[in-house]
Tab-separated table of C-alpha atoms and ligand atoms in Angstrom:
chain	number	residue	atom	x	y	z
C	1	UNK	CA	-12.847	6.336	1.426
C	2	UNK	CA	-11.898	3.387	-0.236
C	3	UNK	CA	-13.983	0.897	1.284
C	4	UNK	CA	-17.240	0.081	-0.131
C	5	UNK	CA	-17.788	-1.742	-3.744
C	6	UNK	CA	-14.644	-2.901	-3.509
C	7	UNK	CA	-14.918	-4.941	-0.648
C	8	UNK	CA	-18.271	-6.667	-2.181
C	9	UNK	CA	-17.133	-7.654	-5.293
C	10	UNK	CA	-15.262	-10.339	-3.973
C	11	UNK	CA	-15.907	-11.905	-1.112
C	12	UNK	CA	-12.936	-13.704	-0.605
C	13	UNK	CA	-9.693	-13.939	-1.451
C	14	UNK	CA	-8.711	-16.627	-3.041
C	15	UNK	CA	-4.796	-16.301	-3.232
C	16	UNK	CA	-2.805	-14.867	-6.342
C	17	UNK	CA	-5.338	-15.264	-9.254
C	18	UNK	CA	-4.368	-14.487	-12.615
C	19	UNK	CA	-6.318	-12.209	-14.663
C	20	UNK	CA	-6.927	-13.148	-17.684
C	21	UNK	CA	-5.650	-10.990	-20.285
C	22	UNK	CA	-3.866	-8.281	-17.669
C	23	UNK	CA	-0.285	-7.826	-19.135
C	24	UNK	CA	0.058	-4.895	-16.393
C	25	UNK	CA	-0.255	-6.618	-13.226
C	26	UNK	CA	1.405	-6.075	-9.966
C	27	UNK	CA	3.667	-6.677	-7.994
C	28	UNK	CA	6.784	-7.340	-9.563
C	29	UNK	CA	10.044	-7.832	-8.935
C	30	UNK	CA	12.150	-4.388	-9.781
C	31	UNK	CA	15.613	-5.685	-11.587
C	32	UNK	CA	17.825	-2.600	-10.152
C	33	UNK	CA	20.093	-2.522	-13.305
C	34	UNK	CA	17.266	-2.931	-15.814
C	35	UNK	CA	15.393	0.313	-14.591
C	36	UNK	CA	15.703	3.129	-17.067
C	37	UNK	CA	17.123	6.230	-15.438
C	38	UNK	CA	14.841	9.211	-16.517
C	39	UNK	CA	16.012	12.959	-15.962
C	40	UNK	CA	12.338	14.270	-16.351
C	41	UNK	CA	11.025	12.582	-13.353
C	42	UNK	CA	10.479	15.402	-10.549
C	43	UNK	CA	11.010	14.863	-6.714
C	44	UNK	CA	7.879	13.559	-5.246
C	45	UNK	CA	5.493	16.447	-3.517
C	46	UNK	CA	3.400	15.066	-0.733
C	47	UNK	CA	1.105	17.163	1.598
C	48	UNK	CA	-0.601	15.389	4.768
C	49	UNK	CA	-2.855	16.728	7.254
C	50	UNK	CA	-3.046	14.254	10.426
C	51	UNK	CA	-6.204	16.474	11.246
C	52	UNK	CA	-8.042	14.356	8.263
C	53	UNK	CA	-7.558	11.115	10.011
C	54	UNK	CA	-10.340	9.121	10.645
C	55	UNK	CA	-10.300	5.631	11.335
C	56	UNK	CA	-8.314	2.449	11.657
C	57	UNK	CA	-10.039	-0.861	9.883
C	58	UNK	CA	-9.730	-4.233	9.664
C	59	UNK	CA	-10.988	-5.389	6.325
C	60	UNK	CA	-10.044	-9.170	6.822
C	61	UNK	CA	-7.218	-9.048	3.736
C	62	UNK	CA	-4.669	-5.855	5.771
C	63	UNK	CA	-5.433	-3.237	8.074
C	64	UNK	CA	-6.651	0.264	6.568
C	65	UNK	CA	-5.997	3.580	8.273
C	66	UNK	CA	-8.577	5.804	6.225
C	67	UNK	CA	-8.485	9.313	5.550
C	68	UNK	CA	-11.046	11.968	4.760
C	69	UNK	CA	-10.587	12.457	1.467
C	70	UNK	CA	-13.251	14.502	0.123
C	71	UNK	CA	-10.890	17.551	-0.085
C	72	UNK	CA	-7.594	18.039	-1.170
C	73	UNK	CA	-5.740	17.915	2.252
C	74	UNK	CA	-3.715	15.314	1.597
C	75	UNK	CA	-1.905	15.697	-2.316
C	76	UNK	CA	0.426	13.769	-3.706
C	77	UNK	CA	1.799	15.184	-7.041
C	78	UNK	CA	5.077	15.440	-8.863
C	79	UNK	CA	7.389	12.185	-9.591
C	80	UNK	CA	5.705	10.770	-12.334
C	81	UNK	CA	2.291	11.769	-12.184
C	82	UNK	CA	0.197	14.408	-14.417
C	83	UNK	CA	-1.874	14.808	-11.920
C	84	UNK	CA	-3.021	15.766	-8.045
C	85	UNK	CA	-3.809	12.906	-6.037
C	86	UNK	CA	-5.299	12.386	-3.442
C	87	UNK	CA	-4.470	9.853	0.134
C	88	UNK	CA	-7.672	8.009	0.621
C	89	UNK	CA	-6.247	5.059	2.932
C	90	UNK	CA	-2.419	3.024	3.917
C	91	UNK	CA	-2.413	-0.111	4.254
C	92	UNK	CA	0.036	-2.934	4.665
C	93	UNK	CA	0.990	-6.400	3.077
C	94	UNK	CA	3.208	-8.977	6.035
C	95	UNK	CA	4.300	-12.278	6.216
C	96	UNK	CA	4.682	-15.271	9.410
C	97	UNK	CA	8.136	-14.543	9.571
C	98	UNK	CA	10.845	-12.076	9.140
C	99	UNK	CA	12.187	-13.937	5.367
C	100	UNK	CA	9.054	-12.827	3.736
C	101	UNK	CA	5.730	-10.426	3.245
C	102	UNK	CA	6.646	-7.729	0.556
C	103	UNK	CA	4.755	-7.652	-2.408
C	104	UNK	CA	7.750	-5.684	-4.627
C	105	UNK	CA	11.270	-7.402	-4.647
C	106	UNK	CA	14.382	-5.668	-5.672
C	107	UNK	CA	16.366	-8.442	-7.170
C	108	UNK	CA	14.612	-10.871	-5.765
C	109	UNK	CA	15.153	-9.912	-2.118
C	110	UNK	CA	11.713	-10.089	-0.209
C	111	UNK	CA	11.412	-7.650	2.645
C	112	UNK	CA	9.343	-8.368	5.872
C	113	UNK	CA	6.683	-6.233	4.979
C	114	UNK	CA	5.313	-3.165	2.405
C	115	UNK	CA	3.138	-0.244	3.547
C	116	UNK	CA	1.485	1.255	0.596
C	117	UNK	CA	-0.359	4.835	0.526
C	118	UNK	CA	-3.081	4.826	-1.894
C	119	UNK	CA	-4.112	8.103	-3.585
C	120	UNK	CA	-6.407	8.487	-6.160
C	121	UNK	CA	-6.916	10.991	-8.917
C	122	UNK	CA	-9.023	14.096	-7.763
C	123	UNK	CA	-7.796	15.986	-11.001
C	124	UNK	CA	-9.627	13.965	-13.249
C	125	UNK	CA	-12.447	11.837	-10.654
C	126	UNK	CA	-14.868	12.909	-7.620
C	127	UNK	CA	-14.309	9.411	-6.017
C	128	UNK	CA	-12.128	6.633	-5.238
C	129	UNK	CA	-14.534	3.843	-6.750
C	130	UNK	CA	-14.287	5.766	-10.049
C	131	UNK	CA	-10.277	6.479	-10.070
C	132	UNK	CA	-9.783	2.510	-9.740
C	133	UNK	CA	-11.021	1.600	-12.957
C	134	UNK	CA	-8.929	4.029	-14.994
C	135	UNK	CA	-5.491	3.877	-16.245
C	136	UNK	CA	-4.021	6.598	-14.623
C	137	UNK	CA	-7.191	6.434	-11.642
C	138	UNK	CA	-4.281	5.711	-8.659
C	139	UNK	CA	-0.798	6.177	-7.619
C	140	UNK	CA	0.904	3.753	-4.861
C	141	UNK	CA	3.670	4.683	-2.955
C	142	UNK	CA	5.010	1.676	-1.682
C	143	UNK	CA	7.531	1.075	1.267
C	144	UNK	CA	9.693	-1.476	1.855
C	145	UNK	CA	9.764	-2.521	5.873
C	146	UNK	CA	12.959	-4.315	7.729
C	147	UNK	CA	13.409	-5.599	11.203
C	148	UNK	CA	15.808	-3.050	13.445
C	149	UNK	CA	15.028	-0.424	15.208
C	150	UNK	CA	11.729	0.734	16.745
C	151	UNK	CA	9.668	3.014	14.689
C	152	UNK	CA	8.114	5.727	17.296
C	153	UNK	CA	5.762	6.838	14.269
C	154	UNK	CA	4.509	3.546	14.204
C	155	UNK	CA	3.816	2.469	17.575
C	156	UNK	CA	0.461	4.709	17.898
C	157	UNK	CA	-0.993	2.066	15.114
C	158	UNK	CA	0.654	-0.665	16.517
C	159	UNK	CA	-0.933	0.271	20.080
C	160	UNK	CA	-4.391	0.627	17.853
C	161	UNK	CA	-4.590	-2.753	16.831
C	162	UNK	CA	-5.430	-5.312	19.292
C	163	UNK	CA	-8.798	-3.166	19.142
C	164	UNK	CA	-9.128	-4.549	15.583
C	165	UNK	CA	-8.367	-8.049	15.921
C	166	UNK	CA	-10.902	-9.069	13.881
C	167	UNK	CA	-12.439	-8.915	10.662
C	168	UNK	CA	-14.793	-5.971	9.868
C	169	UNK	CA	-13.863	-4.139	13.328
C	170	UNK	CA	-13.452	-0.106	13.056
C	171	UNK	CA	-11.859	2.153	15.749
C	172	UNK	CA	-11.298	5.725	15.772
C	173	UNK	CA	-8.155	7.052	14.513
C	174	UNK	CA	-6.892	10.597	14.556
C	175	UNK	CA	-4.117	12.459	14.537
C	176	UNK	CA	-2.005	10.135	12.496
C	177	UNK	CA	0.581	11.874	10.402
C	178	UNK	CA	1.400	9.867	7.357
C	179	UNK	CA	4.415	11.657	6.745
C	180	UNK	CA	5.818	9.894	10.042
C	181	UNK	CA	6.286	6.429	7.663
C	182	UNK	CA	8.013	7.652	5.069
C	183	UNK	CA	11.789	7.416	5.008
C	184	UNK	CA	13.916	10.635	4.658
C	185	UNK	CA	14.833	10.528	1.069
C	186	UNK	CA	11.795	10.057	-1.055
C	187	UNK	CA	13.439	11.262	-4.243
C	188	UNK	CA	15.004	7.958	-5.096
C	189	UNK	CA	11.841	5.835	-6.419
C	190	UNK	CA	11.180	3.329	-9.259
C	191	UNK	CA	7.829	3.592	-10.959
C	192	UNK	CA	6.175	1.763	-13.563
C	193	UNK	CA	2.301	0.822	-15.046
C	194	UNK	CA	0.726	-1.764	-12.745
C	195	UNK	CA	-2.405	-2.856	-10.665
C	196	UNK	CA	-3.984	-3.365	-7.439
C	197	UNK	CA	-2.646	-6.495	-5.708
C	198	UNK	CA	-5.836	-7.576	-4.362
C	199	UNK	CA	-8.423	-8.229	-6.433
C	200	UNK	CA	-10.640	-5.920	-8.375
C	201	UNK	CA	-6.347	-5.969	-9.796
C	202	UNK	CA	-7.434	-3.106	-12.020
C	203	UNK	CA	-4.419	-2.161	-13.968
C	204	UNK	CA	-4.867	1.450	-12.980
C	205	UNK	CA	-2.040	2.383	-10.510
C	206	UNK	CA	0.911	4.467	-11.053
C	207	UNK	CA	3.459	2.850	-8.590
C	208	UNK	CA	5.801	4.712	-6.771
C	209	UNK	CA	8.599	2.409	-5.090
C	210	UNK	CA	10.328	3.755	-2.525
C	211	UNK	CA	14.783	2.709	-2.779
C	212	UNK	CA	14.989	3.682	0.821
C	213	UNK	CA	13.543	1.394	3.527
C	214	UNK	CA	12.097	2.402	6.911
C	215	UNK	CA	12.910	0.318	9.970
C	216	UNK	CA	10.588	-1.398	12.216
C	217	UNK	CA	11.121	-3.675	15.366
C	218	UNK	CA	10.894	-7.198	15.707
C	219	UNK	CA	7.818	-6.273	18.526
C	220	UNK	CA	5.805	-3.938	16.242
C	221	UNK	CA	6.019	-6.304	13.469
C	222	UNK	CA	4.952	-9.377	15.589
C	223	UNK	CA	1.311	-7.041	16.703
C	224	UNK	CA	0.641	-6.897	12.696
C	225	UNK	CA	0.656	-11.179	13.162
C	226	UNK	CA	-1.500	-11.212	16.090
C	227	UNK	CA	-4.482	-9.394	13.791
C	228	UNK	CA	-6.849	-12.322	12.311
C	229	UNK	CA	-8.202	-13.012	8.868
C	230	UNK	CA	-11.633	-14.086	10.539
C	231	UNK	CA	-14.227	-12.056	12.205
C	232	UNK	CA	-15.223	-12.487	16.140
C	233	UNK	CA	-18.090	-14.908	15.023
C	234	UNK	CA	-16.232	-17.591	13.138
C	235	UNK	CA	-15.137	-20.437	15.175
C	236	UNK	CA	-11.657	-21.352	13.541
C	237	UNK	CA	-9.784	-18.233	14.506
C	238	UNK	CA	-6.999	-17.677	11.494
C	239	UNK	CA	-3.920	-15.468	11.707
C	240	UNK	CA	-3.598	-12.485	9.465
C	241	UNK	CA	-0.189	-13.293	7.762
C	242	UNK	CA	1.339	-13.527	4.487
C	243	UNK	CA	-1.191	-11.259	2.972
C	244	UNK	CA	0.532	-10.426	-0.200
C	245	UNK	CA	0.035	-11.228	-3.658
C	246	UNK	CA	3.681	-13.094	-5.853
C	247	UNK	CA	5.146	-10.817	-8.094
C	248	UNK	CA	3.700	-11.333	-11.422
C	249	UNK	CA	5.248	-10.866	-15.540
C	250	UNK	CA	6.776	-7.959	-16.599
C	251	UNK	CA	5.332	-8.079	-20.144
C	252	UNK	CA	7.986	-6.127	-21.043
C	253	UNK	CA	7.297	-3.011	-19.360
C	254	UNK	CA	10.032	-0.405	-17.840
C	255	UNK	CA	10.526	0.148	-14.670
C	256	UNK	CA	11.838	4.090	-14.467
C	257	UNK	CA	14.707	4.893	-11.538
C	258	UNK	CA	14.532	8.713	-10.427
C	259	UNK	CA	18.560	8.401	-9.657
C	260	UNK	CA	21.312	6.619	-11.190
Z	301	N8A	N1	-2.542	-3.458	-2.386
Z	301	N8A	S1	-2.874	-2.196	-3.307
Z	301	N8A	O1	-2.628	-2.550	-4.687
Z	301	N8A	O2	-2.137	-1.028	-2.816
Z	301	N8A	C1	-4.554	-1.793	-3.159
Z	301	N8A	C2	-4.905	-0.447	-3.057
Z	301	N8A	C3	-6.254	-0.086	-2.936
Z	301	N8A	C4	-7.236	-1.079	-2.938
Z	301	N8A	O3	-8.531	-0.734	-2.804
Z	301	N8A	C5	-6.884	-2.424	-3.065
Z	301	N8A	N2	-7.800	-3.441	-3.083
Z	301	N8A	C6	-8.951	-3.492	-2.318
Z	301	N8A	O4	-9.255	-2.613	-1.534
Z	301	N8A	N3	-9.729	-4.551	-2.524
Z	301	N8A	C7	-11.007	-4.726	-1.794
Z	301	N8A	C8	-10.737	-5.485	-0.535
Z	301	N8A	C9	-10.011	-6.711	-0.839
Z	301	N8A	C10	-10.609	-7.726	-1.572
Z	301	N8A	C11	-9.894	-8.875	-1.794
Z	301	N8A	C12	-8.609	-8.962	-1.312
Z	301	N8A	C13	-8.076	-7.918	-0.620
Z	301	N8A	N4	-8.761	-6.808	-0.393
Z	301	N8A	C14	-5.526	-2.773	-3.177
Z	302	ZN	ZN1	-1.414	-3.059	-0.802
């Protein structure tokens, strides 16, 4: 799972720091007419067993729903990658109010939220903590979230959370199909070279960003504000909201579209 060393190596979060020296660094803001249209980029292929859920975390930066991912039930391949990957957790970045809380931008325009799967390379690494310091270690499908219509996929997390108000609290998950968040057409992406948004920001993801939204309602999206930054002991109580990272340089990198 991807918890673990991570988590340790830096205790807090301190905001949008800039690495020194990282010219790959995510997220970024995807300018829809400067994304290079490439024929060779395959339809996504995702496989998800729900059996291989596990848990549902609060990590004090997002919640994590964790999967088992010391066999290859749940593959991601195809798109851009080389590789099989592997779904080791989802996750999501939100703001305090409906303007703002996605990490990408398409043309500027910030959605209210981003889920992003996590899979790591199990072609090439035995373990998550090992994938995240190589170049092509991860691959990130992100997804942009809007306000509308209730998401019935959704509503078993959203039910899960006011167990894990706080930080560092763990229920028992299972039975979650990840394939219930993803929109219906997952062969219009963009992808491009970038890194995690939280810190260790290792430049080692291959991101995968979803064109089509999914819809969430007003209601499900105000249960991800009532989770807290601060764990049950701390006496200021904060509000887990605009968790995200601002979209960082280029460098002159491409952004690839898989349509025109
Ligand atoms: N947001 S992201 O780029 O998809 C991503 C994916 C997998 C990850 O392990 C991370 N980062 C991560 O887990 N960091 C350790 C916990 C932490 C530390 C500081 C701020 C936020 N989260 C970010
Ligand atoms: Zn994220």
């Amino acid at each position: 799972s991807s918890k673990s060393v991570l988590s340790q190596m830096h205790p807090m979060w301190l905001g949008p720091l800039e690495v020194p020296g990282g010219d790959h660094q995510s997220p970024i803001d995807i300018a829809v007419k400067k994304a290079v249209f490439d024929s060779d980029l395959k339809p996504l292929e995702s496989s998800y067993d729900p059996q291989t859920c596990q848990q549902i975390w609060n990590n004090g930066y997002s919640f994590l729903v964790e999967y088992d991912d010391t066999t290859d039930k749940n593959t991601l391949k195809g798109g851009p990658l080389q590789d099989k990957y592997r779904l080791c957790q989802f996750h999501f970045h939100w703001g305090e109010s409906n303007d703002w809380g996605s990490e990408h931008t398409v043309d500027r325009r910030l959605f209210p939220a981003e889920l992003h799967l996590v899979h790591w390379n199990s072609d090439r690494y035995t373990l998550f903590e090992e994938a995240v310091m190589e170049e092509n270690g991860l691959a990130v499908i992100g997804i942009f979230l809007k306000v509308g219509k209730r998401h019935e996929g959704l509503q078993k997390l959203v039910d899960a959370l006011p167990a894990i108000r706080h930080k560092d609290s763990v229920v028992e998950f299972t039975r979650f199909d990840p394939a219930s968040l993803l929109p219906s057409n997952i062969d219009d992406y963009w992808t491009y070279h970038g890194s995690l948004t939280t810190p260790p920001l290792t430049e080692s993801v291959t991101w995968i960003v979803m064109k089509q939204h999914i819809e969430v309602s007003h209601d499900q999206l105000a249960v991800f504000r009532s989770l807290l930054f601060t764990s049950a002991e701390e006496e200021v109580q904060k509000s887990m909201v605009n968790n995200f990272r601002v979209q960082q340089p280029l460098r002159g990198r491409t952004v690839r579209s898989s349509f025109t």
